[in-house]
């Protein structure tokens, strides 16, 4: 009931802002060809981890990139407790703010660093642009990593996938590694009910630390895609993707007939296996960018156009808390209905429920803004 009133109250109080960016309230989503603007020129100075931590603010509300004021009390899983994971937030979506929120986490990658992102399936995908992520990728001396698809398309094999990475401009900013170019590697799933093992790209073990950089959006089967999808489906080899999609029963195909409950639980368990393998999360950090939020994933070559305003950038050392915060913001903003419907129709939030059931991460979090 709480969530149902949030959108109504904010819609009344903020109706004057609806034409400020993205699609206006009286323009149907299918008629808009302009994604929400992320070209905000106001930037935040880069700071050290210590300086960033001292500059965070503990306000009762935050303002999104789309100018919506969100009361923290309206975020269902937000708490003032210091015993839950911190999720950092900025409403600026710029290379500078991406660096600032990374520094706020206070965790410095060491060794051979992978930056896991989604290169996008088609030219119309809303994947994170190279110019936006370049400073961060180069600051951590990262290699951009991906794995091939299980469903064909432009990233079905390594040669095609590398061509996509080049065409999108990723190879111009960093080395790119398709981690299952030489096949897969089984890693154990501890405490799972759907999977006993997870199959990742065999190059996975070449990296000591993963920066998980995710574009938060909807998803055709999982309801939404964020950090958990990026370290489960995203790090799985082609065969591993089929294993997750089928709930552990197949290593080929795409599991279209797999019940939503089974699929989301399998994703949670695969994500946990990656988390456990990398020092029980000590060698990972997670950043979600909520811009150009379509109901469709970047794996769709022709995704639906976004019909909600941009929100901002979120970061945490807990992927469950991070994804939950983004989900809570969907309910808190007045124009997230399309993605909410997609998420609810696919039992999208069950991935978060199951993660907690298997003692992986926390749905409760403490939101801290780094905006002045």
XYZ file of C-alpha atoms in Angstrom:
372
model
C 0.000 0.000 0.000
C 2.873 2.319 0.837
C 4.313 2.107 -2.665
C 0.965 2.775 -4.323
C 0.621 6.118 -2.516
C 4.210 7.216 -3.173
C 3.813 7.632 -6.906
C 0.455 9.445 -6.478
C 1.779 11.910 -3.914
C 4.903 12.695 -5.897
C 2.965 13.030 -9.112
C 0.791 15.729 -7.516
C 3.647 17.591 -5.872
C 6.031 17.484 -8.819
C 3.714 17.711 -11.821
C 5.301 20.983 -12.920
C 8.595 19.218 -13.600
C 7.287 16.545 -15.948
C 8.333 18.407 -19.089
C 11.812 19.215 -17.822
C 13.626 16.257 -19.376
C 12.885 12.968 -21.113
C 9.259 12.420 -22.193
C 6.515 14.737 -20.958
C 3.428 13.339 -19.248
C 1.228 14.021 -22.259
C 3.583 12.423 -24.802
C 3.109 8.672 -25.319
C 6.291 6.657 -24.838
C 6.099 5.197 -28.323
C 6.127 8.679 -29.905
C 9.257 9.927 -28.156
C 12.593 9.403 -29.875
C 14.735 11.238 -27.332
C 16.233 9.379 -24.376
C 16.487 11.249 -21.127
C 19.284 13.858 -21.265
C 22.483 12.882 -19.468
C 24.571 15.839 -20.651
C 24.459 17.794 -17.393
C 27.488 20.053 -17.519
C 27.659 20.644 -13.783
C 30.427 18.403 -12.527
C 31.739 17.405 -9.167
C 35.452 17.658 -8.478
C 37.253 14.351 -8.123
C 38.310 13.648 -4.564
C 40.195 10.986 -2.704
C 38.248 8.237 -0.932
C 38.775 9.956 2.408
C 37.618 13.349 1.118
C 34.576 11.823 -0.582
C 33.534 10.114 2.630
C 33.726 13.422 4.529
C 31.578 15.225 1.959
C 28.580 12.899 1.897
C 25.344 14.360 3.224
C 22.760 12.789 5.506
C 19.593 14.542 4.379
C 15.978 13.489 4.792
C 15.416 13.704 1.046
C 17.337 13.545 -2.227
C 16.679 15.018 -5.658
C 16.882 12.833 -8.744
C 18.420 13.802 -12.048
C 14.853 14.346 -13.261
C 14.259 16.923 -10.486
C 11.995 14.738 -8.375
C 12.377 15.156 -4.630
C 12.391 11.750 -2.939
C 11.839 11.516 0.807
C 14.016 8.800 2.278
C 11.039 7.606 4.306
C 9.352 6.729 1.007
C 12.071 4.221 0.109
C 10.730 0.972 1.535
C 14.032 -0.685 2.451
C 15.982 2.439 3.418
C 16.923 2.653 7.086
C 19.044 4.925 9.271
C 20.690 1.915 10.893
C 24.463 1.760 10.640
C 24.307 -2.034 10.686
C 23.148 -2.323 7.061
C 25.093 -1.763 3.823
C 25.550 1.801 2.599
C 24.300 2.752 -0.849
C 25.772 5.987 -2.175
C 23.780 8.186 -4.539
C 24.361 11.151 -6.844
C 21.811 12.777 -9.120
C 24.504 13.902 -11.555
C 25.198 11.545 -14.456
C 28.599 12.666 -15.719
C 32.077 11.157 -15.952
C 33.053 13.299 -12.965
C 30.177 12.111 -10.783
C 30.891 8.507 -11.788
C 34.425 8.958 -10.482
C 33.165 10.667 -7.323
C 30.753 7.894 -6.405
C 33.413 5.266 -7.070
C 35.760 7.111 -4.703
C 33.023 7.366 -2.051
C 33.071 3.573 -1.750
C 36.595 3.720 -0.365
C 37.647 0.385 -1.895
C 40.688 0.445 -4.188
C 40.945 -2.342 -6.781
C 44.229 -4.237 -6.760
C 45.911 -6.716 -9.064
C 44.468 -7.435 -12.488
C 41.195 -5.482 -12.620
C 38.165 -6.370 -14.742
C 35.390 -3.890 -15.492
C 32.221 -5.878 -16.189
C 29.695 -4.026 -18.310
C 27.230 -4.689 -21.123
C 28.418 -3.755 -24.610
C 24.860 -3.584 -26.003
C 23.237 -5.752 -28.644
C 22.329 -3.224 -31.324
C 22.919 0.360 -32.370
C 19.731 1.392 -30.566
C 20.770 -0.132 -27.242
C 21.107 2.184 -24.255
C 24.383 0.684 -23.011
C 26.731 2.952 -21.068
C 28.769 5.041 -23.500
C 32.584 4.801 -23.639
C 33.039 8.552 -23.123
C 30.989 8.316 -19.925
C 32.958 5.429 -18.381
C 36.416 6.118 -19.805
C 37.857 7.992 -16.801
C 36.797 5.305 -14.346
C 37.978 2.386 -16.485
C 41.368 3.978 -16.997
C 41.680 5.101 -13.361
C 41.491 1.456 -12.209
C 43.630 0.283 -15.156
C 40.772 -2.023 -16.030
C 40.120 -4.510 -18.799
C 36.538 -4.420 -20.071
C 35.130 -7.957 -19.865
C 32.070 -9.647 -21.328
C 30.840 -13.133 -22.257
C 29.084 -14.392 -25.381
C 25.325 -14.821 -25.629
C 23.289 -18.023 -25.642
C 20.659 -16.729 -28.051
C 22.546 -15.716 -31.194
C 22.563 -12.086 -32.242
C 25.483 -9.706 -32.666
C 27.435 -11.130 -29.704
C 26.960 -14.849 -30.329
C 30.663 -15.616 -30.724
C 33.931 -13.976 -29.845
C 34.681 -12.504 -33.274
C 31.240 -10.903 -33.519
C 31.380 -9.717 -29.926
C 34.784 -8.098 -30.355
C 33.504 -6.337 -33.454
C 30.590 -4.960 -31.434
C 33.014 -3.757 -28.755
C 35.076 -2.010 -31.411
C 32.046 -0.525 -33.164
C 30.713 0.839 -29.847
C 34.073 2.461 -29.065
C 35.054 0.311 -26.075
C 38.318 -0.966 -27.579
C 39.418 2.666 -27.977
C 39.400 3.250 -24.212
C 40.675 -0.077 -22.827
C 41.560 -3.667 -23.599
C 38.487 -5.874 -24.081
C 38.340 -9.555 -23.127
C 35.533 -11.942 -24.044
C 35.964 -14.217 -21.047
C 34.501 -17.380 -22.601
C 36.531 -17.119 -25.803
C 38.251 -20.330 -24.675
C 35.227 -21.968 -23.094
C 33.841 -22.113 -19.580
C 34.890 -22.898 -16.032
C 32.724 -24.412 -13.283
C 32.665 -22.728 -9.887
C 30.654 -23.988 -6.906
C 27.287 -22.643 -5.788
C 27.101 -22.748 -1.994
C 23.680 -22.914 -0.357
C 21.688 -22.903 -3.565
C 18.405 -24.669 -4.229
C 18.461 -24.476 -8.046
C 22.128 -24.668 -9.024
C 24.961 -26.833 -7.777
C 27.554 -25.190 -10.010
C 27.826 -22.047 -12.101
C 29.735 -21.934 -15.380
C 31.637 -18.702 -15.973
C 33.975 -17.688 -18.785
C 37.305 -19.462 -18.358
C 39.190 -16.135 -18.314
C 37.323 -15.217 -15.115
C 40.231 -16.462 -13.003
C 42.652 -14.123 -14.816
C 41.276 -11.227 -12.763
C 41.833 -10.379 -9.122
C 39.139 -7.709 -8.789
C 35.877 -6.874 -10.574
C 34.375 -3.409 -10.930
C 30.745 -4.204 -11.794
C 29.406 -1.293 -13.823
C 25.737 -1.819 -14.664
C 23.079 0.053 -16.601
C 19.925 -0.457 -14.538
C 16.888 -1.146 -16.759
C 14.062 -3.589 -17.361
C 14.497 -7.123 -18.686
C 12.281 -9.375 -20.789
C 12.616 -12.406 -18.505
C 14.107 -11.180 -15.240
C 11.942 -8.068 -14.886
C 14.930 -5.815 -14.273
C 18.663 -5.952 -14.770
C 21.234 -4.437 -12.427
C 24.290 -5.600 -10.501
C 22.948 -9.102 -9.776
C 22.195 -9.795 -13.427
C 25.595 -8.411 -14.411
C 27.490 -10.881 -12.207
C 25.229 -13.846 -12.923
C 24.090 -13.927 -16.560
C 26.766 -11.381 -17.467
C 29.758 -13.370 -16.202
C 28.348 -16.757 -17.234
C 29.724 -18.366 -20.367
C 27.347 -19.053 -23.226
C 26.637 -22.503 -21.761
C 26.401 -21.020 -18.279
C 23.750 -18.580 -19.448
C 21.642 -21.511 -20.634
C 22.214 -23.245 -17.305
C 20.882 -20.226 -15.398
C 17.992 -19.607 -17.767
C 16.863 -23.239 -17.457
C 17.194 -23.416 -13.683
C 20.174 -25.755 -13.872
C 18.757 -28.303 -16.330
C 20.178 -27.322 -19.749
C 23.451 -26.012 -21.196
C 21.921 -25.037 -24.538
C 18.941 -22.906 -25.401
C 17.433 -19.932 -23.666
C 14.916 -21.385 -21.245
C 11.904 -19.438 -22.458
C 9.568 -21.835 -20.659
C 11.379 -21.653 -17.330
C 9.071 -20.294 -14.599
C 9.999 -16.793 -13.469
C 10.536 -17.981 -9.901
C 13.073 -20.593 -11.032
C 14.946 -18.188 -13.299
C 15.267 -15.396 -10.738
C 16.386 -17.844 -8.055
C 19.004 -19.274 -10.412
C 20.326 -15.782 -11.138
C 20.613 -15.025 -7.424
C 22.522 -18.253 -6.824
C 24.866 -17.705 -9.776
C 25.568 -14.181 -8.549
C 26.342 -15.517 -5.077
C 28.817 -18.018 -6.520
C 30.785 -15.174 -8.132
C 30.615 -13.154 -4.917
C 31.828 -16.119 -2.841
C 34.638 -16.956 -5.258
C 35.990 -13.401 -5.155
C 36.826 -13.366 -1.474
C 33.177 -13.331 -0.332
C 32.753 -9.942 -1.967
C 36.053 -8.413 -0.840
C 37.290 -8.168 -4.445
C 34.208 -6.564 -5.948
C 32.469 -3.191 -6.034
C 29.225 -2.267 -7.762
C 27.888 0.816 -9.540
C 24.412 1.108 -11.106
C 23.517 3.919 -13.514
C 19.793 4.734 -13.772
C 19.586 6.642 -17.042
C 17.694 5.829 -20.235
C 15.706 3.271 -18.228
C 13.827 1.213 -20.808
C 11.572 -1.730 -20.001
C 13.971 -3.760 -22.152
C 17.519 -4.916 -21.525
C 20.549 -3.751 -23.501
C 20.584 -7.311 -24.873
C 17.582 -6.269 -26.985
C 18.701 -4.845 -30.340
C 15.556 -2.703 -30.558
C 14.540 -1.841 -26.995
C 11.484 0.219 -26.137
C 12.250 3.896 -25.707
C 12.554 5.102 -22.109
C 9.422 6.808 -20.803
C 10.742 7.924 -17.417
C 13.200 10.586 -16.311
C 16.787 9.746 -15.458
C 17.409 9.150 -11.758
C 21.149 9.134 -11.007
C 24.084 6.895 -10.123
C 24.144 4.443 -7.199
C 27.093 2.537 -5.716
C 27.596 -0.029 -2.956
C 29.753 -2.905 -1.786
C 26.573 -5.026 -1.500
C 24.917 -5.861 -4.859
C 21.614 -6.867 -3.260
C 21.310 -3.582 -1.370
C 22.298 -1.695 -4.519
C 19.667 -3.307 -6.741
C 17.045 -2.944 -4.008
C 17.728 0.789 -3.740
C 17.235 1.185 -7.502
C 13.982 -0.795 -7.320
C 12.779 1.379 -4.432
C 13.465 4.503 -6.507
C 11.351 3.069 -9.330
C 8.415 3.016 -6.925
C 9.242 6.451 -5.517
C 9.412 8.428 -8.774
C 6.088 9.304 -10.427
C 6.952 8.018 -13.908
C 8.339 4.523 -13.322
C 5.088 2.692 -14.083
C 6.222 0.911 -17.252
C 9.321 -0.592 -15.692
C 7.384 -1.460 -12.515
C 4.808 -3.350 -14.591
C 7.573 -5.215 -16.418
C 9.282 -6.052 -13.140
C 6.126 -7.214 -11.364
C 4.939 -9.304 -14.325
C 8.220 -11.266 -14.271
C 8.552 -11.626 -10.485
C 11.628 -9.433 -10.791
C 11.940 -8.643 -7.091
C 12.095 -12.338 -6.257
C 15.816 -12.319 -7.094
C 16.263 -9.999 -4.089
C 14.031 -12.113 -1.873
C 15.884 -15.297 -2.763
C 19.270 -13.662 -2.288
C 18.366 -12.928 1.324
C 16.979 -16.439 1.752
C 20.364 -17.929 0.835
C 22.235 -15.448 3.093
C 23.545 -13.356 0.207
C 23.434 -9.597 0.772
C 20.871 -7.361 2.450
C 17.712 -5.826 1.069
C 17.890 -3.160 3.778
C 20.342 -0.335 3.121
C 21.307 3.137 4.272
C 21.199 5.735 1.475
C 23.865 8.449 1.539
C 23.961 11.264 -1.004
C 27.326 12.575 -2.176
C 25.708 15.672 -3.692
C 26.413 18.987 -2.012
